[in-house]
mmCIF file with all atom_site columns, C-alpha atoms in Angstrom:
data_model
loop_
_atom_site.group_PDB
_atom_site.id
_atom_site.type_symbol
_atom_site.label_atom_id
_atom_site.label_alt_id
_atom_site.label_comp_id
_atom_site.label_asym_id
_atom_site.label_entity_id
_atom_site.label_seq_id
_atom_site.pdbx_PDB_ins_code
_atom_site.Cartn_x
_atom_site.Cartn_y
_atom_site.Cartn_z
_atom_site.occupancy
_atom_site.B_iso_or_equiv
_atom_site.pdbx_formal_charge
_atom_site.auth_seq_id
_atom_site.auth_comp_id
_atom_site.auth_asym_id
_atom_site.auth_atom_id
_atom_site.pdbx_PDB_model_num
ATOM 1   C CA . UNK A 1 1   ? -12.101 -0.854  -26.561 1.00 0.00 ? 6   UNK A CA 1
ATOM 2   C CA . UNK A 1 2   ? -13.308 0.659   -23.261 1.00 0.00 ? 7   UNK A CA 1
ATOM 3   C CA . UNK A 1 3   ? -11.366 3.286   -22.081 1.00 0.00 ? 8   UNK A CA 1
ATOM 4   C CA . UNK A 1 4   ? -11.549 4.868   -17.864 1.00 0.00 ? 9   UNK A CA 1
ATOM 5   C CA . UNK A 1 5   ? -12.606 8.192   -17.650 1.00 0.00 ? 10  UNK A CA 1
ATOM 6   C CA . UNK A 1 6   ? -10.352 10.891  -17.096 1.00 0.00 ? 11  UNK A CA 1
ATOM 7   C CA . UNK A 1 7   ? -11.162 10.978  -12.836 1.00 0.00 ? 12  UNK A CA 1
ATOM 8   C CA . UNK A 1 8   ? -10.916 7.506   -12.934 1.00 0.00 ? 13  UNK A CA 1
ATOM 9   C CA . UNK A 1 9   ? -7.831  7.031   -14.894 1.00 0.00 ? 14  UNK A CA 1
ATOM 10  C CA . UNK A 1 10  ? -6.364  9.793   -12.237 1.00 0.00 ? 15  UNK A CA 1
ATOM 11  C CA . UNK A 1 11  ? -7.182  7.757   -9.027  1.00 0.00 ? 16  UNK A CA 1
ATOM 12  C CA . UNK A 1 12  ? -6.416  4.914   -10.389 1.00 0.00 ? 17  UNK A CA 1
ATOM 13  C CA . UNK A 1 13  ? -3.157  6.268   -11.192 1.00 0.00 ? 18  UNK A CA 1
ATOM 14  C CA . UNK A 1 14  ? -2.882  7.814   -7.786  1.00 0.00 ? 19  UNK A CA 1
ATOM 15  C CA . UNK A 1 15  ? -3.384  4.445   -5.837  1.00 0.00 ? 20  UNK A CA 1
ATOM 16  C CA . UNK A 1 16  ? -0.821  2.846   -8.328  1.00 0.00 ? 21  UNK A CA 1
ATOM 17  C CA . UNK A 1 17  ? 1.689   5.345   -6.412  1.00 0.00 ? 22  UNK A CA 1
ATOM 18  C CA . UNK A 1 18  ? 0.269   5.114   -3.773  1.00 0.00 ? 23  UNK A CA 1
ATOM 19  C CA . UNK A 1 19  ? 0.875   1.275   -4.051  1.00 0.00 ? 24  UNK A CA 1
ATOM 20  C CA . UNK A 1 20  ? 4.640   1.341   -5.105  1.00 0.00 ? 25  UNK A CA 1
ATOM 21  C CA . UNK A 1 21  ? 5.064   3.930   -1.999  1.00 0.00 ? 26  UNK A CA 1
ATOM 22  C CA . UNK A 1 22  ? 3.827   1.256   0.115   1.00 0.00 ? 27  UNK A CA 1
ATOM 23  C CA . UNK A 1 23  ? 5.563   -1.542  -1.269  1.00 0.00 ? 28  UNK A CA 1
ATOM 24  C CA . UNK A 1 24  ? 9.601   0.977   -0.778  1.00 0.00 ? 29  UNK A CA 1
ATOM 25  C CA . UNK A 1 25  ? 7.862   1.662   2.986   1.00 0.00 ? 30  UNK A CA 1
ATOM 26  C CA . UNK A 1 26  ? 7.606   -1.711  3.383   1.00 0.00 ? 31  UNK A CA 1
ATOM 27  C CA . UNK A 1 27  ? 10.791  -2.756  2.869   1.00 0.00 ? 32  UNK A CA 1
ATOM 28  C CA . UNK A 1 28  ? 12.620  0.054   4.033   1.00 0.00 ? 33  UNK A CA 1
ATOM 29  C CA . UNK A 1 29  ? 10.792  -0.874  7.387   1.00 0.00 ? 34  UNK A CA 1
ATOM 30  C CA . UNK A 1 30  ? 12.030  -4.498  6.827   1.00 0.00 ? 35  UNK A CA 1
ATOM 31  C CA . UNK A 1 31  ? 15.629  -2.608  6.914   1.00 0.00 ? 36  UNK A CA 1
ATOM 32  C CA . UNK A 1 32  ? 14.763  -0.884  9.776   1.00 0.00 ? 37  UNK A CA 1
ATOM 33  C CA . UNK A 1 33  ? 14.180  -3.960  12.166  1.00 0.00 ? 38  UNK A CA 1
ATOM 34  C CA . UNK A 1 34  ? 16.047  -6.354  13.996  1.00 0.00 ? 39  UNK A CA 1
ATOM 35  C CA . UNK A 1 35  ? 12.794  -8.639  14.771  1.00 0.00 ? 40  UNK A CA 1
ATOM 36  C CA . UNK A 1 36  ? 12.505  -11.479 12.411  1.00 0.00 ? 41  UNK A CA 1
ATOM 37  C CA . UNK A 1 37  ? 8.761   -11.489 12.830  1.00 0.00 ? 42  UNK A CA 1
ATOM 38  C CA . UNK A 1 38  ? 8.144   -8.373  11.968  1.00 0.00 ? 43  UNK A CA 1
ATOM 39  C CA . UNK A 1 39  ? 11.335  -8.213  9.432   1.00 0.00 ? 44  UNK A CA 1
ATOM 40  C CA . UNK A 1 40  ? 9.184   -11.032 7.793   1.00 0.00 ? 45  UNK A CA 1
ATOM 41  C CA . UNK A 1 41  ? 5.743   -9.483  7.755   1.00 0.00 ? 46  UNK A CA 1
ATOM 42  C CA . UNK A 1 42  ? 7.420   -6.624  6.236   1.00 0.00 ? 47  UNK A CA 1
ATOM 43  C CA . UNK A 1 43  ? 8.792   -8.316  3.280   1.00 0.00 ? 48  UNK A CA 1
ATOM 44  C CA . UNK A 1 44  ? 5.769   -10.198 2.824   1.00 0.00 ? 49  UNK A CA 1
ATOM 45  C CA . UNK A 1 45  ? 3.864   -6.710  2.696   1.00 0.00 ? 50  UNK A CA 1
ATOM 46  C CA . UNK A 1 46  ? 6.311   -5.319  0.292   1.00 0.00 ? 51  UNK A CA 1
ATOM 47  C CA . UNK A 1 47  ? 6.238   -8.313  -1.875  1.00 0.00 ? 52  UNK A CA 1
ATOM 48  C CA . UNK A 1 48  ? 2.377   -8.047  -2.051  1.00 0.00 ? 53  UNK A CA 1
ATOM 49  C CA . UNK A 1 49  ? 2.254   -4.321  -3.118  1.00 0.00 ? 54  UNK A CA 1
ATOM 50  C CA . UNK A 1 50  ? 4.650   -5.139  -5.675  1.00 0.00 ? 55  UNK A CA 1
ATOM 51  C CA . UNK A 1 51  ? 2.140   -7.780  -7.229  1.00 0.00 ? 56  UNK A CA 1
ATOM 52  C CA . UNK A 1 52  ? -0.549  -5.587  -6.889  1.00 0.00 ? 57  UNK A CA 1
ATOM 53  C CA . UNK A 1 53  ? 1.350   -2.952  -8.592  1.00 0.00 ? 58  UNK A CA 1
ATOM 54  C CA . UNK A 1 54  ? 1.328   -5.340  -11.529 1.00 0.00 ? 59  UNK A CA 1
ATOM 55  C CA . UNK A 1 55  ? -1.825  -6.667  -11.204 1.00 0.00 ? 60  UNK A CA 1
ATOM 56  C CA . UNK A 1 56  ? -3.287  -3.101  -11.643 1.00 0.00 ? 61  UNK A CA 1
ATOM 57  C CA . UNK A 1 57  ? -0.693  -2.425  -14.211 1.00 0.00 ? 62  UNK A CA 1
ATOM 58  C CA . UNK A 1 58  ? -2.115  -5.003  -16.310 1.00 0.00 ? 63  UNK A CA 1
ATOM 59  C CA . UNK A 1 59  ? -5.515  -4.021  -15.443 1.00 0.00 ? 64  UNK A CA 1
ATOM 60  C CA . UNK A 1 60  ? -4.820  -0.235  -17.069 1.00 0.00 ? 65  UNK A CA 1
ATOM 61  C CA . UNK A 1 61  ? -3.420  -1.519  -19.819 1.00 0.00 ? 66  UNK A CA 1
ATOM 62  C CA . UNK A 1 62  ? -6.754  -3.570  -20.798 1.00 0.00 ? 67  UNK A CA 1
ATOM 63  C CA . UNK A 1 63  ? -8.396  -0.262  -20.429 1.00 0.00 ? 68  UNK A CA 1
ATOM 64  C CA . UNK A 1 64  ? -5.838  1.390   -22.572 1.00 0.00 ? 69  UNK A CA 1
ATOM 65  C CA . UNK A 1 65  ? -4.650  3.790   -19.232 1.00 0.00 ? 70  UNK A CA 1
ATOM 66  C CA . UNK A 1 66  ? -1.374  5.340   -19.194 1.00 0.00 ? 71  UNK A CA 1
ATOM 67  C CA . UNK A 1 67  ? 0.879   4.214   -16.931 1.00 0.00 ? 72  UNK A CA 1
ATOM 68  C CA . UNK A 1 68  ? 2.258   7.511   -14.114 1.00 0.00 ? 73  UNK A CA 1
ATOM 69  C CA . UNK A 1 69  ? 4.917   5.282   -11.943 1.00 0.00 ? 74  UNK A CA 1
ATOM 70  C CA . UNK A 1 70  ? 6.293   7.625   -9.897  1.00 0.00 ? 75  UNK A CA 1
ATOM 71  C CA . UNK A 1 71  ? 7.465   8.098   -6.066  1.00 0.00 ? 76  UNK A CA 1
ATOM 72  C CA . UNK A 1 72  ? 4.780   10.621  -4.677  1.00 0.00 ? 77  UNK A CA 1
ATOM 73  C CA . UNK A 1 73  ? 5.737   13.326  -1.469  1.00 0.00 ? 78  UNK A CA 1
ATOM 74  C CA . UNK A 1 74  ? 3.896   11.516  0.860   1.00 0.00 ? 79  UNK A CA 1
ATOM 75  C CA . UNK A 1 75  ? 5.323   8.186   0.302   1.00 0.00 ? 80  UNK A CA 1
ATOM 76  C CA . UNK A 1 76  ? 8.855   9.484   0.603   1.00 0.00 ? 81  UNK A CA 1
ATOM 77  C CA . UNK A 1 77  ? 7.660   11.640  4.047   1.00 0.00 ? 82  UNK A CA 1
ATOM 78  C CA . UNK A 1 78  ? 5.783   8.489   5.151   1.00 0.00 ? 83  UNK A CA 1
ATOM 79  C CA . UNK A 1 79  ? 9.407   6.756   4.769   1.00 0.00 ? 84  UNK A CA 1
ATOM 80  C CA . UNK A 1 80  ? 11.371  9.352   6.011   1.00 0.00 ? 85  UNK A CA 1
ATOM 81  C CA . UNK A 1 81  ? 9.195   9.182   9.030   1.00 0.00 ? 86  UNK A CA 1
ATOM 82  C CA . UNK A 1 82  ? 9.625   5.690   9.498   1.00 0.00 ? 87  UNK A CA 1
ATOM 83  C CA . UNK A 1 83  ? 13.187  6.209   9.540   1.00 0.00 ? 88  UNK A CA 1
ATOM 84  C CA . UNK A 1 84  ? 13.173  8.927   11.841  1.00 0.00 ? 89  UNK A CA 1
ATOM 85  C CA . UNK A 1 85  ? 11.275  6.975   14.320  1.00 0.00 ? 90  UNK A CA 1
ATOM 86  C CA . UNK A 1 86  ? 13.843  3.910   13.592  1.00 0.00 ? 91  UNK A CA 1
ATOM 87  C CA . UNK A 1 87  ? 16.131  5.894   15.064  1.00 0.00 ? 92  UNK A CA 1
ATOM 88  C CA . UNK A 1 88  ? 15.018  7.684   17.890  1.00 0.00 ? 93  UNK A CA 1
ATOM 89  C CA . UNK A 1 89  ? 12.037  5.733   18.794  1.00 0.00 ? 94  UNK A CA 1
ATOM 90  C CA . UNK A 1 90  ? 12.618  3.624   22.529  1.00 0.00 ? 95  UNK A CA 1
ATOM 91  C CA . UNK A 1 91  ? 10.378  0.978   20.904  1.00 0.00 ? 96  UNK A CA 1
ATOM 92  C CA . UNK A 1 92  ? 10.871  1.240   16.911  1.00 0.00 ? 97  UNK A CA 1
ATOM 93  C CA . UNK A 1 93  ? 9.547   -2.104  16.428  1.00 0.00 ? 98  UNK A CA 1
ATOM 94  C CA . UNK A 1 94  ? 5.821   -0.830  17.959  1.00 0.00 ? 99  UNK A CA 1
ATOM 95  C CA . UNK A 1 95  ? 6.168   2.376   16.427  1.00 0.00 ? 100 UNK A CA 1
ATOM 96  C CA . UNK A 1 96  ? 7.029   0.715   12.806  1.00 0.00 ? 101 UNK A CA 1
ATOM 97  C CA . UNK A 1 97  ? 3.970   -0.919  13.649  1.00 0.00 ? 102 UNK A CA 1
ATOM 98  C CA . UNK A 1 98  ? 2.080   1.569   14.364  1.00 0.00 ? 103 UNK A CA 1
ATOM 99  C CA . UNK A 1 99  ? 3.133   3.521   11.034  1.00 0.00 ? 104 UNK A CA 1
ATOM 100 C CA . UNK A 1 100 ? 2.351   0.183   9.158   1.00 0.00 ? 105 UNK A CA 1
ATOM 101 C CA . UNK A 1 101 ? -1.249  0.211   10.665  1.00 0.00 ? 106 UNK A CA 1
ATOM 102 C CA . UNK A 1 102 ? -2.006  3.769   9.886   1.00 0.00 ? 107 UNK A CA 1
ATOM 103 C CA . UNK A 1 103 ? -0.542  3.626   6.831   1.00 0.00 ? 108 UNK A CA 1
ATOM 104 C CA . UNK A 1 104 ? -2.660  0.173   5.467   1.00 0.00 ? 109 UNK A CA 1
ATOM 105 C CA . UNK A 1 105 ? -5.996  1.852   7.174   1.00 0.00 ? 110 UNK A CA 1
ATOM 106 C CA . UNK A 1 106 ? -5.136  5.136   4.354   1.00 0.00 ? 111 UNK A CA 1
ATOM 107 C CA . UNK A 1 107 ? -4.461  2.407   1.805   1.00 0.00 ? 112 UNK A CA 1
ATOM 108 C CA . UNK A 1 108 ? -8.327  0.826   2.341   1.00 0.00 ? 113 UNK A CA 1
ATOM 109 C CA . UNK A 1 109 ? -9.642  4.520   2.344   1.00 0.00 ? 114 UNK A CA 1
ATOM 110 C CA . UNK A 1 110 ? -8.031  4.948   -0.815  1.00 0.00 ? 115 UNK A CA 1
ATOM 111 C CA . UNK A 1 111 ? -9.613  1.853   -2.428  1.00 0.00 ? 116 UNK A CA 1
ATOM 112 C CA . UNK A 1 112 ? -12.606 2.395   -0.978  1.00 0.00 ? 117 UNK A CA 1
ATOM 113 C CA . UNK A 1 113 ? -12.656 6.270   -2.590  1.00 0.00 ? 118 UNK A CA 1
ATOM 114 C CA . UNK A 1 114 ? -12.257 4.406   -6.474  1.00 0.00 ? 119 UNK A CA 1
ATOM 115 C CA . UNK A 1 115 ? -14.502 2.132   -5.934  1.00 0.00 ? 120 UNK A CA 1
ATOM 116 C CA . UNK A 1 116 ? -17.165 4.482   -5.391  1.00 0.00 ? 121 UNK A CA 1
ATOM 117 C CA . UNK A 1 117 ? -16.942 5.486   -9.098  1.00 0.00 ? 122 UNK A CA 1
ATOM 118 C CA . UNK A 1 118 ? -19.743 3.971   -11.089 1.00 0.00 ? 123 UNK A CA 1
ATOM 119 C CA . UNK A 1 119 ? -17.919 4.251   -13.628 1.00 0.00 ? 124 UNK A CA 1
ATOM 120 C CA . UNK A 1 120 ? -15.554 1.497   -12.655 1.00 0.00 ? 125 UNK A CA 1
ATOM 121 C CA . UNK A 1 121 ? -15.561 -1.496  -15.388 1.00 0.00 ? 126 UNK A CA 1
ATOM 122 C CA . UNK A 1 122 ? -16.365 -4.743  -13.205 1.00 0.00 ? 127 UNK A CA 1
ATOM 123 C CA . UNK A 1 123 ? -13.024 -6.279  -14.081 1.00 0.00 ? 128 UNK A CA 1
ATOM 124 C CA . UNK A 1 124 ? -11.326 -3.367  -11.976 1.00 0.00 ? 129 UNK A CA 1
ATOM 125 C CA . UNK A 1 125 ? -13.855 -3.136  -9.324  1.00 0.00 ? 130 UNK A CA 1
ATOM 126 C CA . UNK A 1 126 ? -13.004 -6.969  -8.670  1.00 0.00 ? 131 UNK A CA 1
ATOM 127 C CA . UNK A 1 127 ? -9.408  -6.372  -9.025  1.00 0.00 ? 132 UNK A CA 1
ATOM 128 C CA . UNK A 1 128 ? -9.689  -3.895  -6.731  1.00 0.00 ? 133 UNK A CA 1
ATOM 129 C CA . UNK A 1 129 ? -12.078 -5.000  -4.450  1.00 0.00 ? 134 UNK A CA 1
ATOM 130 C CA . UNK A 1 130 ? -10.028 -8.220  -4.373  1.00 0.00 ? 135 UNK A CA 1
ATOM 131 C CA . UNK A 1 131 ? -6.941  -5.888  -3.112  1.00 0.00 ? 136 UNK A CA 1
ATOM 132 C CA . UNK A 1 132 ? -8.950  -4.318  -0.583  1.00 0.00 ? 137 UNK A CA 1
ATOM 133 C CA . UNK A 1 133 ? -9.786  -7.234  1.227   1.00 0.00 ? 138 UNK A CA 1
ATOM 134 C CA . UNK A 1 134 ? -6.339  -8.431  1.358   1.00 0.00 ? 139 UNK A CA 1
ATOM 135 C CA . UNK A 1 135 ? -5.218  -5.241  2.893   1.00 0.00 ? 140 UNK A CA 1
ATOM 136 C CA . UNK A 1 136 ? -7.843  -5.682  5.258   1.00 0.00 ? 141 UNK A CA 1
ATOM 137 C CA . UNK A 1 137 ? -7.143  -8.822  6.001   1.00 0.00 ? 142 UNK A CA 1
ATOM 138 C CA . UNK A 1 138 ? -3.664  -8.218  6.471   1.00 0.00 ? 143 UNK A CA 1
ATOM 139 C CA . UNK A 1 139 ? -4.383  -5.394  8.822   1.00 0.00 ? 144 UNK A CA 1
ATOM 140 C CA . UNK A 1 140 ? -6.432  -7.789  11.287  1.00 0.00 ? 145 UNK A CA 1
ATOM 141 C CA . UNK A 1 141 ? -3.273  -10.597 11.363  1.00 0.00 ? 146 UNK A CA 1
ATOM 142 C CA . UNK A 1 142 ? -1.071  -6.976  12.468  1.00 0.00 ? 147 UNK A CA 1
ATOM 143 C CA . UNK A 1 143 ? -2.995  -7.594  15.618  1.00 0.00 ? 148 UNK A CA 1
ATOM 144 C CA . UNK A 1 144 ? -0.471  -11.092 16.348  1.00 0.00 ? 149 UNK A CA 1
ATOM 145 C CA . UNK A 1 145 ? 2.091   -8.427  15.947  1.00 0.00 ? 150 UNK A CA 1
ATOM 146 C CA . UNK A 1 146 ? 1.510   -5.525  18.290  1.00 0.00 ? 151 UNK A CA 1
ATOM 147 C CA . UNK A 1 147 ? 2.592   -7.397  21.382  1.00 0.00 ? 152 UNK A CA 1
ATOM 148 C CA . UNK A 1 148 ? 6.088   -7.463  19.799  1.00 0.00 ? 153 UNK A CA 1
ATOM 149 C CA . UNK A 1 149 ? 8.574   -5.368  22.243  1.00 0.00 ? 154 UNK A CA 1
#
């Protein structure tokens, strides 16, 4: 059986936090909001990070990777921050937004970083890859979004 590489197996493992960070900022955003549509896109974010949590899951374990599930620093200052600007923000709904935007263009910039590896087996490249575009996509339907007040 093919194994990842050690750098590989790291990232990989990195953007699997990375994703479960994303998928508790998402809903603690959906908390944080009175505005059904963006309540809604919220959830539906969350829900998506949480299947590609186990869609990479399942991926590592084909490749024999261990599994790190953990909560990383920045995900719990990226939530902390959303929270703070919950509260004290005049317009929390466009700066949730705004945090949800920043944060999905680090999420493609992370993807894009283990992808780079050559040393990627295909079936994770298009797993991936497959991720990536969703994230991008979801980034450009934000845009309906932005003229919430």
């Amino acid at each position: 059986m093919s194994t990842y590489t050690e750098e590989v197996g790291n990232k990989l493992n990195d953007l699997l936090e990375k994703t479960y960070d994303a998928e508790r900022g998402f809903k603690k955003a959906a908390e944080n909001t009175e505005n059904a549509q963006l309540k809604s896109y919220f959830e539906t974010k969350a829900q998506q990070r949480y299947d590609f949590g186990h869609e990479l899951k399942s991926e590592f374990k084909t490749f024999g990777q261990e599994i790190d599930k953990g909560d990383s620093v920045t995900g719990k200052a990226h939530r902390a921050w959303m929270d703070v600007k919950a509260l004290f923000s005049l317009d929390s709904a466009e700066a949730m937004l705004e945090e949800a935007i920043r944060g999905e263009k680090a999420a493609i910039e992370e993807y894009d970083d283990v992808l780079e590896d050559t040393s990627l087996p295909s079936t994770t490249a298009t797993v991936l890859t497959s991720q990536k575009q969703a994230i991008k996509n979801g980034l450009s339907n934000i845009k309906m979004l932005e003229d919430i007040r």
